Amino acid sequence: MLIKRVLTAVVLAPCAIAAIFYLSLQNFAWLLLALIGLGAWEWGPLMGIKSKGKRILFALSNVALLGLLFDFMPIDQLWTPEGAINPNAKLVLWLASSWWLLSAFLTFVYPKCSSFWSSHRSVRGIFGWLTLVPAGFALMIIRSVNYSTDPYHGAQLMMFLFGLVWSADIGAYFVGKSIGKHKLMPNVSPGKTLEGFFGGVLSACLLVVGVGLVLDWNASQFTQVLLVTMLITTISVLGDLNESMFKRQAGVKDSGSILPGHGGILDRIDSLTSTAPVFALCYIFIGW
């Protein structure tokens, strides 16, 4: 399994980096629509949907909602030339962050409260919309930062986010496998440990320290970015646990099998669904 995970990552990582840096905003938007559609297709079984037709309809509803956001707030106008965010776009980010607060509560108290949302397919569908659509929109917001003056600034920000999530995931995996003993949230995900969680946070912080040394950051910059790093890596675990909770309730092991060793698209973007909106808000209020 580890060999499959590594080989898949070796193929996917360069493709993701190339897409982030070299696709135009419009083509990047099309890619996001496709990824959100695939993620929504995999969300179908988490809702208890077995019919392919209904799964397709749910996937299309997510694509349509994200497309409407792109149409209502054109992707080349999300930021003003002065660097201010469209107020409506900021509102979407706050909505997404509010959903993750609710999600955190549902995850921490699971299996309490699960009888309500698990018995109502429509509620799980709304949860899917709130998880996937704002995440795709947040990634577009990050990619389009200062695009008119520096087409690669947003790409660098997105790679920073990906680097945090990837390093935390890798650190958590190896630390958890090697010394993990204390369960993090056994009711939700029995395989995750406290040692793995802290190993993931430490791994991301070490990455940031390395970047800061190369870029010659001052003490204030180190403090600011390390605080953001700890926040983002903690929230990335919430995204992972959130999907684990829905899969556990639905009796599903993996969201899909399209990625050898990794499962489905949802299994790869679950951390991004939670971190992208919060990371975008951090940039809006703090900057880099």
PDB file of C-alpha atoms in Angstrom:
ATOM      1  CA  MET A   1       0.000   0.000   0.000  1.00  0.00           C
ATOM      2  CA  LEU A   2       2.833   2.408   0.879  1.00  0.00           C
ATOM      3  CA  ILE A   3       4.497   1.765  -2.491  1.00  0.00           C
ATOM      4  CA  LYS A   4       1.211   2.486  -4.278  1.00  0.00           C
ATOM      5  CA  ARG A   5       0.762   5.703  -2.270  1.00  0.00           C
ATOM      6  CA  VAL A   6       4.260   6.876  -3.106  1.00  0.00           C
ATOM      7  CA  LEU A   7       4.021   6.048  -6.818  1.00  0.00           C
ATOM      8  CA  THR A   8       0.638   7.762  -7.130  1.00  0.00           C
ATOM      9  CA  ALA A   9       1.984  10.832  -5.315  1.00  0.00           C
ATOM     10  CA  VAL A  10       5.037  10.935  -7.603  1.00  0.00           C
ATOM     11  CA  VAL A  11       2.698  11.166 -10.593  1.00  0.00           C
ATOM     12  CA  LEU A  12       0.064  13.459  -9.090  1.00  0.00           C
ATOM     13  CA  ALA A  13       2.309  16.031  -7.413  1.00  0.00           C
ATOM     14  CA  PRO A  14       4.026  17.286 -10.617  1.00  0.00           C
ATOM     15  CA  CYS A  15       0.653  17.387 -12.397  1.00  0.00           C
ATOM     16  CA  ALA A  16      -0.872  19.443  -9.584  1.00  0.00           C
ATOM     17  CA  ILE A  17       2.089  21.838  -9.519  1.00  0.00           C
ATOM     18  CA  ALA A  18       1.997  22.272 -13.298  1.00  0.00           C
ATOM     19  CA  ALA A  19      -1.736  22.984 -13.218  1.00  0.00           C
ATOM     20  CA  ILE A  20      -1.364  25.545 -10.437  1.00  0.00           C
ATOM     21  CA  PHE A  21       1.414  27.486 -12.152  1.00  0.00           C
ATOM     22  CA  TYR A  22       0.721  27.136 -15.857  1.00  0.00           C
ATOM     23  CA  LEU A  23      -3.040  26.939 -16.366  1.00  0.00           C
ATOM     24  CA  SER A  24      -4.773  30.226 -17.118  1.00  0.00           C
ATOM     25  CA  LEU A  25      -7.384  31.399 -14.625  1.00  0.00           C
ATOM     26  CA  GLN A  26     -10.169  30.227 -16.928  1.00  0.00           C
ATOM     27  CA  ASN A  27      -8.672  26.785 -17.446  1.00  0.00           C
ATOM     28  CA  PHE A  28      -7.934  26.504 -13.738  1.00  0.00           C
ATOM     29  CA  ALA A  29     -11.597  27.252 -13.069  1.00  0.00           C
ATOM     30  CA  TRP A  30     -12.603  24.422 -15.430  1.00  0.00           C
ATOM     31  CA  LEU A  31     -10.231  22.088 -13.577  1.00  0.00           C
ATOM     32  CA  LEU A  32     -11.807  23.043 -10.243  1.00  0.00           C
ATOM     33  CA  LEU A  33     -15.275  22.400 -11.647  1.00  0.00           C
ATOM     34  CA  ALA A  34     -14.155  18.934 -12.737  1.00  0.00           C
ATOM     35  CA  LEU A  35     -12.562  18.111  -9.366  1.00  0.00           C
ATOM     36  CA  ILE A  36     -15.572  19.322  -7.403  1.00  0.00           C
ATOM     37  CA  GLY A  37     -17.810  17.282  -9.696  1.00  0.00           C
ATOM     38  CA  LEU A  38     -15.740  14.143  -9.053  1.00  0.00           C
ATOM     39  CA  GLY A  39     -15.727  14.837  -5.330  1.00  0.00           C
ATOM     40  CA  ALA A  40     -19.505  15.254  -5.359  1.00  0.00           C
ATOM     41  CA  TRP A  41     -19.887  11.970  -7.268  1.00  0.00           C
ATOM     42  CA  GLU A  42     -17.958  10.270  -4.450  1.00  0.00           C
ATOM     43  CA  TRP A  43     -20.082  12.054  -1.846  1.00  0.00           C
ATOM     44  CA  GLY A  44     -23.142  10.214  -3.172  1.00  0.00           C
ATOM     45  CA  PRO A  45     -22.527   6.986  -1.194  1.00  0.00           C
ATOM     46  CA  LEU A  46     -21.963   9.069   1.949  1.00  0.00           C
ATOM     47  CA  MET A  47     -25.563  10.236   1.454  1.00  0.00           C
ATOM     48  CA  GLY A  48     -26.751   6.672   0.962  1.00  0.00           C
ATOM     49  CA  ILE A  49     -27.265   7.181  -2.777  1.00  0.00           C
ATOM     50  CA  LYS A  50     -26.722   4.014  -4.815  1.00  0.00           C
ATOM     51  CA  SER A  51     -28.343   5.057  -8.083  1.00  0.00           C
ATOM     52  CA  LYS A  52     -25.818   6.314 -10.640  1.00  0.00           C
ATOM     53  CA  GLY A  53     -28.405   8.705 -12.007  1.00  0.00           C
ATOM     54  CA  LYS A  54     -28.936  10.374  -8.625  1.00  0.00           C
ATOM     55  CA  ARG A  55     -25.184  10.541  -8.007  1.00  0.00           C
ATOM     56  CA  ILE A  56     -24.757  12.267 -11.357  1.00  0.00           C
ATOM     57  CA  LEU A  57     -27.504  14.744 -10.461  1.00  0.00           C
ATOM     58  CA  PHE A  58     -25.851  15.550  -7.148  1.00  0.00           C
ATOM     59  CA  ALA A  59     -22.476  15.975  -8.854  1.00  0.00           C
ATOM     60  CA  LEU A  60     -24.026  18.289 -11.439  1.00  0.00           C
ATOM     61  CA  SER A  61     -25.714  20.327  -8.695  1.00  0.00           C
ATOM     62  CA  ASN A  62     -22.300  21.011  -7.119  1.00  0.00           C
ATOM     63  CA  VAL A  63     -20.781  21.946 -10.466  1.00  0.00           C
ATOM     64  CA  ALA A  64     -23.747  24.221 -11.178  1.00  0.00           C
ATOM     65  CA  LEU A  65     -23.486  25.972  -7.804  1.00  0.00           C
ATOM     66  CA  LEU A  66     -19.764  26.573  -8.206  1.00  0.00           C
ATOM     67  CA  GLY A  67     -20.320  27.724 -11.788  1.00  0.00           C
ATOM     68  CA  LEU A  68     -22.974  30.182 -10.588  1.00  0.00           C
ATOM     69  CA  LEU A  69     -20.488  31.608  -8.095  1.00  0.00           C
ATOM     70  CA  PHE A  70     -17.927  32.040 -10.863  1.00  0.00           C
ATOM     71  CA  ASP A  71     -20.587  33.726 -13.011  1.00  0.00           C
ATOM     72  CA  PHE A  72     -21.877  35.986 -10.218  1.00  0.00           C
ATOM     73  CA  MET A  73     -18.338  36.946  -9.164  1.00  0.00           C
ATOM     74  CA  PRO A  74     -16.129  36.699 -12.291  1.00  0.00           C
ATOM     75  CA  ILE A  75     -12.837  35.047 -11.501  1.00  0.00           C
ATOM     76  CA  ASP A  76     -10.810  37.944 -12.941  1.00  0.00           C
ATOM     77  CA  GLN A  77     -12.671  40.406 -10.702  1.00  0.00           C
ATOM     78  CA  LEU A  78     -12.411  38.663  -7.347  1.00  0.00           C
ATOM     79  CA  TRP A  79      -9.680  41.120  -6.384  1.00  0.00           C
ATOM     80  CA  THR A  80      -9.448  44.830  -7.161  1.00  0.00           C
ATOM     81  CA  PRO A  81      -6.197  46.236  -8.615  1.00  0.00           C
ATOM     82  CA  GLU A  82      -5.547  47.647  -5.126  1.00  0.00           C
ATOM     83  CA  GLY A  83      -5.655  44.144  -3.652  1.00  0.00           C
ATOM     84  CA  ALA A  84      -9.093  44.256  -2.003  1.00  0.00           C
ATOM     85  CA  ILE A  85     -11.340  41.187  -2.097  1.00  0.00           C
ATOM     86  CA  ASN A  86     -14.858  41.256  -3.508  1.00  0.00           C
ATOM     87  CA  PRO A  87     -17.135  41.615  -0.409  1.00  0.00           C
ATOM     88  CA  ASN A  88     -19.435  38.875  -1.689  1.00  0.00           C
ATOM     89  CA  ALA A  89     -16.473  36.525  -2.055  1.00  0.00           C
ATOM     90  CA  LYS A  90     -15.473  37.233   1.534  1.00  0.00           C
ATOM     91  CA  LEU A  91     -19.026  36.401   2.597  1.00  0.00           C
ATOM     92  CA  VAL A  92     -18.722  32.958   0.960  1.00  0.00           C
ATOM     93  CA  LEU A  93     -15.500  32.343   2.887  1.00  0.00           C
ATOM     94  CA  TRP A  94     -17.188  33.257   6.169  1.00  0.00           C
ATOM     95  CA  LEU A  95     -20.073  30.943   5.329  1.00  0.00           C
ATOM     96  CA  ALA A  96     -17.632  28.113   4.674  1.00  0.00           C
ATOM     97  CA  SER A  97     -15.774  28.785   7.924  1.00  0.00           C
ATOM     98  CA  SER A  98     -19.073  28.783   9.835  1.00  0.00           C
ATOM     99  CA  TRP A  99     -19.883  25.377   8.352  1.00  0.00           C
ATOM    100  CA  TRP A 100     -16.543  24.028   9.577  1.00  0.00           C
ATOM    101  CA  LEU A 101     -17.310  25.266  13.092  1.00  0.00           C
ATOM    102  CA  LEU A 102     -20.540  23.265  12.964  1.00  0.00           C
ATOM    103  CA  SER A 103     -18.669  20.337  11.434  1.00  0.00           C
ATOM    104  CA  ALA A 104     -16.125  20.450  14.265  1.00  0.00           C
ATOM    105  CA  PHE A 105     -18.940  20.252  16.794  1.00  0.00           C
ATOM    106  CA  LEU A 106     -20.602  17.318  15.001  1.00  0.00           C
ATOM    107  CA  THR A 107     -17.251  15.525  14.796  1.00  0.00           C
ATOM    108  CA  PHE A 108     -16.327  16.044  18.445  1.00  0.00           C
ATOM    109  CA  VAL A 109     -19.690  14.792  19.757  1.00  0.00           C
ATOM    110  CA  TYR A 110     -20.060  11.907  17.260  1.00  0.00           C
ATOM    111  CA  PRO A 111     -22.018   9.619  17.394  1.00  0.00           C
ATOM    112  CA  LYS A 112     -24.305  11.958  19.328  1.00  0.00           C
ATOM    113  CA  CYS A 113     -26.460  14.101  17.002  1.00  0.00           C
ATOM    114  CA  SER A 114     -25.728  11.712  14.128  1.00  0.00           C
ATOM    115  CA  SER A 115     -29.244  10.276  14.182  1.00  0.00           C
ATOM    116  CA  PHE A 116     -30.636  13.551  12.812  1.00  0.00           C
ATOM    117  CA  TRP A 117     -28.317  14.181   9.896  1.00  0.00           C
ATOM    118  CA  SER A 118     -27.771  10.510   9.043  1.00  0.00           C
ATOM    119  CA  SER A 119     -31.493   9.855   8.694  1.00  0.00           C
ATOM    120  CA  HIS A 120     -32.062  12.807   6.354  1.00  0.00           C
ATOM    121  CA  ARG A 121     -30.398  12.409   2.977  1.00  0.00           C
ATOM    122  CA  SER A 122     -31.137  16.032   2.108  1.00  0.00           C
ATOM    123  CA  VAL A 123     -29.177  17.224   5.161  1.00  0.00           C
ATOM    124  CA  ARG A 124     -26.150  15.182   4.118  1.00  0.00           C
ATOM    125  CA  GLY A 125     -26.536  16.651   0.639  1.00  0.00           C
ATOM    126  CA  ILE A 126     -26.454  20.177   2.063  1.00  0.00           C
ATOM    127  CA  PHE A 127     -23.376  19.207   4.069  1.00  0.00           C
ATOM    128  CA  GLY A 128     -21.812  18.073   0.791  1.00  0.00           C
ATOM    129  CA  TRP A 129     -22.557  21.404  -0.864  1.00  0.00           C
ATOM    130  CA  LEU A 130     -21.117  23.309   2.100  1.00  0.00           C
ATOM    131  CA  THR A 131     -17.992  21.151   2.049  1.00  0.00           C
ATOM    132  CA  LEU A 132     -17.210  21.111  -1.654  1.00  0.00           C
ATOM    133  CA  VAL A 133     -18.543  24.258  -3.333  1.00  0.00           C
ATOM    134  CA  PRO A 134     -16.954  26.898  -1.033  1.00  0.00           C
ATOM    135  CA  ALA A 135     -13.684  24.960  -1.089  1.00  0.00           C
ATOM    136  CA  GLY A 136     -13.518  25.149  -4.886  1.00  0.00           C
ATOM    137  CA  PHE A 137     -14.362  28.841  -4.739  1.00  0.00           C
ATOM    138  CA  ALA A 138     -11.725  29.480  -2.048  1.00  0.00           C
ATOM    139  CA  LEU A 139      -9.039  27.810  -4.182  1.00  0.00           C
ATOM    140  CA  MET A 140     -10.029  30.109  -7.048  1.00  0.00           C
ATOM    141  CA  ILE A 141      -9.764  33.120  -4.751  1.00  0.00           C
ATOM    142  CA  ILE A 142      -6.264  32.089  -3.676  1.00  0.00           C
ATOM    143  CA  ARG A 143      -5.095  31.396  -7.238  1.00  0.00           C
ATOM    144  CA  SER A 144      -6.358  34.753  -8.528  1.00  0.00           C
ATOM    145  CA  VAL A 145      -4.599  36.945  -5.934  1.00  0.00           C
ATOM    146  CA  ASN A 146      -2.829  39.836  -7.713  1.00  0.00           C
ATOM    147  CA  TYR A 147      -3.179  37.944 -10.996  1.00  0.00           C
ATOM    148  CA  SER A 148      -3.214  41.097 -13.151  1.00  0.00           C
ATOM    149  CA  THR A 149       0.129  42.320 -11.779  1.00  0.00           C
ATOM    150  CA  ASP A 150       1.810  39.018 -10.901  1.00  0.00           C
ATOM    151  CA  PRO A 151       0.257  35.877 -12.450  1.00  0.00           C
ATOM    152  CA  TYR A 152       2.332  33.622 -10.180  1.00  0.00           C
ATOM    153  CA  HIS A 153       1.664  35.241  -6.795  1.00  0.00           C
ATOM    154  CA  GLY A 154      -1.542  33.279  -6.226  1.00  0.00           C
ATOM    155  CA  ALA A 155       0.155  30.111  -7.466  1.00  0.00           C
ATOM    156  CA  GLN A 156       2.890  30.566  -4.865  1.00  0.00           C
ATOM    157  CA  LEU A 157       0.279  31.053  -2.135  1.00  0.00           C
ATOM    158  CA  MET A 158      -1.517  27.911  -3.253  1.00  0.00           C
ATOM    159  CA  MET A 159       1.711  25.918  -3.253  1.00  0.00           C
ATOM    160  CA  PHE A 160       2.353  27.155   0.271  1.00  0.00           C
ATOM    161  CA  LEU A 161      -1.076  25.847   1.312  1.00  0.00           C
ATOM    162  CA  PHE A 162      -0.475  22.540  -0.466  1.00  0.00           C
ATOM    163  CA  GLY A 163       2.963  22.282   1.151  1.00  0.00           C
ATOM    164  CA  LEU A 164       1.449  22.714   4.619  1.00  0.00           C
ATOM    165  CA  VAL A 165      -1.235  20.105   3.996  1.00  0.00           C
ATOM    166  CA  TRP A 166       1.097  17.622   2.318  1.00  0.00           C
ATOM    167  CA  SER A 167       3.853  17.920   4.945  1.00  0.00           C
ATOM    168  CA  ALA A 168       1.323  17.584   7.772  1.00  0.00           C
ATOM    169  CA  ASP A 169      -0.191  14.522   6.110  1.00  0.00           C
ATOM    170  CA  ILE A 170       3.211  12.883   5.599  1.00  0.00           C
ATOM    171  CA  GLY A 171       4.408  13.716   9.115  1.00  0.00           C
ATOM    172  CA  ALA A 172       1.195  12.440  10.681  1.00  0.00           C
ATOM    173  CA  TYR A 173       1.348   9.209   8.686  1.00  0.00           C
ATOM    174  CA  PHE A 174       4.896   8.236   9.594  1.00  0.00           C
ATOM    175  CA  VAL A 175       4.858   9.452  13.199  1.00  0.00           C
ATOM    176  CA  GLY A 176       1.486   7.804  13.791  1.00  0.00           C
ATOM    177  CA  LYS A 177       2.653   4.525  12.271  1.00  0.00           C
ATOM    178  CA  SER A 178       5.923   4.465  14.199  1.00  0.00           C
ATOM    179  CA  ILE A 179       5.048   5.703  17.709  1.00  0.00           C
ATOM    180  CA  GLY A 180       1.300   6.397  17.702  1.00  0.00           C
ATOM    181  CA  LYS A 181      -0.396   4.943  20.811  1.00  0.00           C
ATOM    182  CA  HIS A 182      -3.015   7.413  22.018  1.00  0.00           C
ATOM    183  CA  LYS A 183      -6.135   7.574  19.889  1.00  0.00           C
ATOM    184  CA  LEU A 184      -7.129  11.019  18.639  1.00  0.00           C
ATOM    185  CA  MET A 185     -10.866  10.422  18.079  1.00  0.00           C
ATOM    186  CA  PRO A 186     -11.528   6.666  18.119  1.00  0.00           C
ATOM    187  CA  ASN A 187     -15.270   7.080  17.560  1.00  0.00           C
ATOM    188  CA  VAL A 188     -14.573   8.821  14.245  1.00  0.00           C
ATOM    189  CA  SER A 189     -11.258   7.451  12.977  1.00  0.00           C
ATOM    190  CA  PRO A 190      -9.646   4.676  15.076  1.00  0.00           C
ATOM    191  CA  GLY A 191      -6.386   4.829  13.113  1.00  0.00           C
ATOM    192  CA  LYS A 192      -5.508   8.438  13.938  1.00  0.00           C
ATOM    193  CA  THR A 193      -3.414   9.166  17.003  1.00  0.00           C
ATOM    194  CA  LEU A 194      -2.424  12.197  19.058  1.00  0.00           C
ATOM    195  CA  GLU A 195       1.217  11.449  18.266  1.00  0.00           C
ATOM    196  CA  GLY A 196       0.395  11.506  14.563  1.00  0.00           C
ATOM    197  CA  PHE A 197      -1.452  14.801  14.920  1.00  0.00           C
ATOM    198  CA  PHE A 198       1.455  16.506  16.682  1.00  0.00           C
ATOM    199  CA  GLY A 199       3.897  14.906  14.259  1.00  0.00           C
ATOM    200  CA  GLY A 200       1.961  16.430  11.379  1.00  0.00           C
ATOM    201  CA  VAL A 201       1.943  19.900  12.952  1.00  0.00           C
ATOM    202  CA  LEU A 202       5.664  19.654  13.712  1.00  0.00           C
ATOM    203  CA  SER A 203       6.431  18.499  10.172  1.00  0.00           C
ATOM    204  CA  ALA A 204       4.601  21.493   8.670  1.00  0.00           C
ATOM    205  CA  CYS A 205       6.321  23.883  11.092  1.00  0.00           C
ATOM    206  CA  LEU A 206       9.735  22.491  10.141  1.00  0.00           C
ATOM    207  CA  LEU A 207       8.893  23.058   6.480  1.00  0.00           C
ATOM    208  CA  VAL A 208       7.927  26.661   7.228  1.00  0.00           C
ATOM    209  CA  VAL A 209      11.115  27.250   9.220  1.00  0.00           C
ATOM    210  CA  GLY A 210      13.153  25.958   6.285  1.00  0.00           C
ATOM    211  CA  VAL A 211      11.333  28.260   3.874  1.00  0.00           C
ATOM    212  CA  GLY A 212      11.747  31.196   6.257  1.00  0.00           C
ATOM    213  CA  LEU A 213      15.484  30.642   6.550  1.00  0.00           C
ATOM    214  CA  VAL A 214      15.850  30.566   2.780  1.00  0.00           C
ATOM    215  CA  LEU A 215      13.771  33.755   2.411  1.00  0.00           C
ATOM    216  CA  ASP A 216      15.501  35.439   5.370  1.00  0.00           C
ATOM    217  CA  TRP A 217      12.344  36.182   7.361  1.00  0.00           C
ATOM    218  CA  ASN A 218      12.547  38.308  10.499  1.00  0.00           C
ATOM    219  CA  ALA A 219      11.263  37.192  13.922  1.00  0.00           C
ATOM    220  CA  SER A 220       7.852  38.813  13.375  1.00  0.00           C
ATOM    221  CA  GLN A 221       7.378  37.008  10.074  1.00  0.00           C
ATOM    222  CA  PHE A 222       8.378  33.670  11.585  1.00  0.00           C
ATOM    223  CA  THR A 223       5.911  34.132  14.448  1.00  0.00           C
ATOM    224  CA  GLN A 224       3.077  35.142  12.143  1.00  0.00           C
ATOM    225  CA  VAL A 225       3.516  32.335   9.637  1.00  0.00           C
ATOM    226  CA  LEU A 226       4.103  29.667  12.285  1.00  0.00           C
ATOM    227  CA  LEU A 227       0.842  30.636  14.013  1.00  0.00           C
ATOM    228  CA  VAL A 228      -0.989  30.383  10.683  1.00  0.00           C
ATOM    229  CA  THR A 229       0.739  27.051  10.039  1.00  0.00           C
ATOM    230  CA  MET A 230      -0.461  25.583  13.340  1.00  0.00           C
ATOM    231  CA  LEU A 231      -3.983  26.829  12.643  1.00  0.00           C
ATOM    232  CA  ILE A 232      -4.092  25.454   9.087  1.00  0.00           C
ATOM    233  CA  THR A 233      -2.603  22.054   9.960  1.00  0.00           C
ATOM    234  CA  THR A 234      -5.052  21.661  12.837  1.00  0.00           C
ATOM    235  CA  ILE A 235      -7.966  22.509  10.555  1.00  0.00           C
ATOM    236  CA  SER A 236      -6.632  20.096   7.929  1.00  0.00           C
ATOM    237  CA  VAL A 237      -7.131  17.291  10.458  1.00  0.00           C
ATOM    238  CA  LEU A 238     -10.731  18.448  10.908  1.00  0.00           C
ATOM    239  CA  GLY A 239     -11.344  18.064   7.169  1.00  0.00           C
ATOM    240  CA  ASP A 240      -9.950  14.539   7.290  1.00  0.00           C
ATOM    241  CA  LEU A 241     -11.979  13.627  10.380  1.00  0.00           C
ATOM    242  CA  ASN A 242     -15.126  15.126   8.884  1.00  0.00           C
ATOM    243  CA  GLU A 243     -14.964  12.840   5.872  1.00  0.00           C
ATOM    244  CA  SER A 244     -14.082   9.896   8.126  1.00  0.00           C
ATOM    245  CA  MET A 245     -17.192  10.591  10.177  1.00  0.00           C
ATOM    246  CA  PHE A 246     -19.468  10.565   7.133  1.00  0.00           C
ATOM    247  CA  LYS A 247     -17.797   7.426   5.756  1.00  0.00           C
ATOM    248  CA  ARG A 248     -18.081   5.661   9.107  1.00  0.00           C
ATOM    249  CA  GLN A 249     -21.759   6.508   9.382  1.00  0.00           C
ATOM    250  CA  ALA A 250     -22.377   5.304   5.822  1.00  0.00           C
ATOM    251  CA  GLY A 251     -20.274   2.144   6.269  1.00  0.00           C
ATOM    252  CA  VAL A 252     -17.858   3.186   3.514  1.00  0.00           C
ATOM    253  CA  LYS A 253     -14.094   2.555   3.779  1.00  0.00           C
ATOM    254  CA  ASP A 254     -12.845   4.793   0.957  1.00  0.00           C
ATOM    255  CA  SER A 255     -14.706   7.462  -0.974  1.00  0.00           C
ATOM    256  CA  GLY A 256     -13.502   5.891  -4.209  1.00  0.00           C
ATOM    257  CA  SER A 257     -10.717   3.904  -5.847  1.00  0.00           C
ATOM    258  CA  ILE A 258      -9.596   6.184  -8.662  1.00  0.00           C
ATOM    259  CA  LEU A 259      -6.213   6.862  -7.003  1.00  0.00           C
ATOM    260  CA  PRO A 260      -4.208   3.682  -6.221  1.00  0.00           C
ATOM    261  CA  GLY A 261      -3.134   3.638  -2.581  1.00  0.00           C
ATOM    262  CA  HIS A 262      -5.044   6.830  -1.801  1.00  0.00           C
ATOM    263  CA  GLY A 263      -8.678   5.930  -2.411  1.00  0.00           C
ATOM    264  CA  GLY A 264     -10.833   8.532  -4.122  1.00  0.00           C
ATOM    265  CA  ILE A 265     -10.651  12.217  -4.964  1.00  0.00           C
ATOM    266  CA  LEU A 266     -12.393  13.083  -1.687  1.00  0.00           C
ATOM    267  CA  ASP A 267      -9.731  11.194   0.238  1.00  0.00           C
ATOM    268  CA  ARG A 268      -7.104  13.490  -1.298  1.00  0.00           C
ATOM    269  CA  ILE A 269      -8.894  16.820  -1.063  1.00  0.00           C
ATOM    270  CA  ASP A 270     -10.635  16.382   2.311  1.00  0.00           C
ATOM    271  CA  SER A 271      -7.988  18.457   4.093  1.00  0.00           C
ATOM    272  CA  LEU A 272      -8.121  21.143   1.402  1.00  0.00           C
ATOM    273  CA  THR A 273     -11.896  21.483   1.707  1.00  0.00           C
ATOM    274  CA  SER A 274     -11.458  22.694   5.289  1.00  0.00           C
ATOM    275  CA  THR A 275      -8.196  24.617   4.965  1.00  0.00           C
ATOM    276  CA  ALA A 276      -8.718  26.545   1.717  1.00  0.00           C
ATOM    277  CA  PRO A 277     -11.458  28.908   3.014  1.00  0.00           C
ATOM    278  CA  VAL A 278      -9.599  29.570   6.281  1.00  0.00           C
ATOM    279  CA  PHE A 279      -6.272  30.067   4.490  1.00  0.00           C
ATOM    280  CA  ALA A 280      -7.925  32.572   2.138  1.00  0.00           C
ATOM    281  CA  LEU A 281      -9.327  34.488   5.123  1.00  0.00           C
ATOM    282  CA  CYS A 282      -5.897  34.491   6.772  1.00  0.00           C
ATOM    283  CA  TYR A 283      -4.420  36.043   3.643  1.00  0.00           C
ATOM    284  CA  ILE A 284      -7.191  38.665   3.458  1.00  0.00           C
ATOM    285  CA  PHE A 285      -6.731  39.793   7.065  1.00  0.00           C
ATOM    286  CA  ILE A 286      -3.010  39.200   7.572  1.00  0.00           C
ATOM    287  CA  GLY A 287      -1.344  39.147   4.152  1.00  0.00           C
ATOM    288  CA  TRP A 288       2.103  37.719   3.581  1.00  0.00           C
TER     289      TRP A 288
END
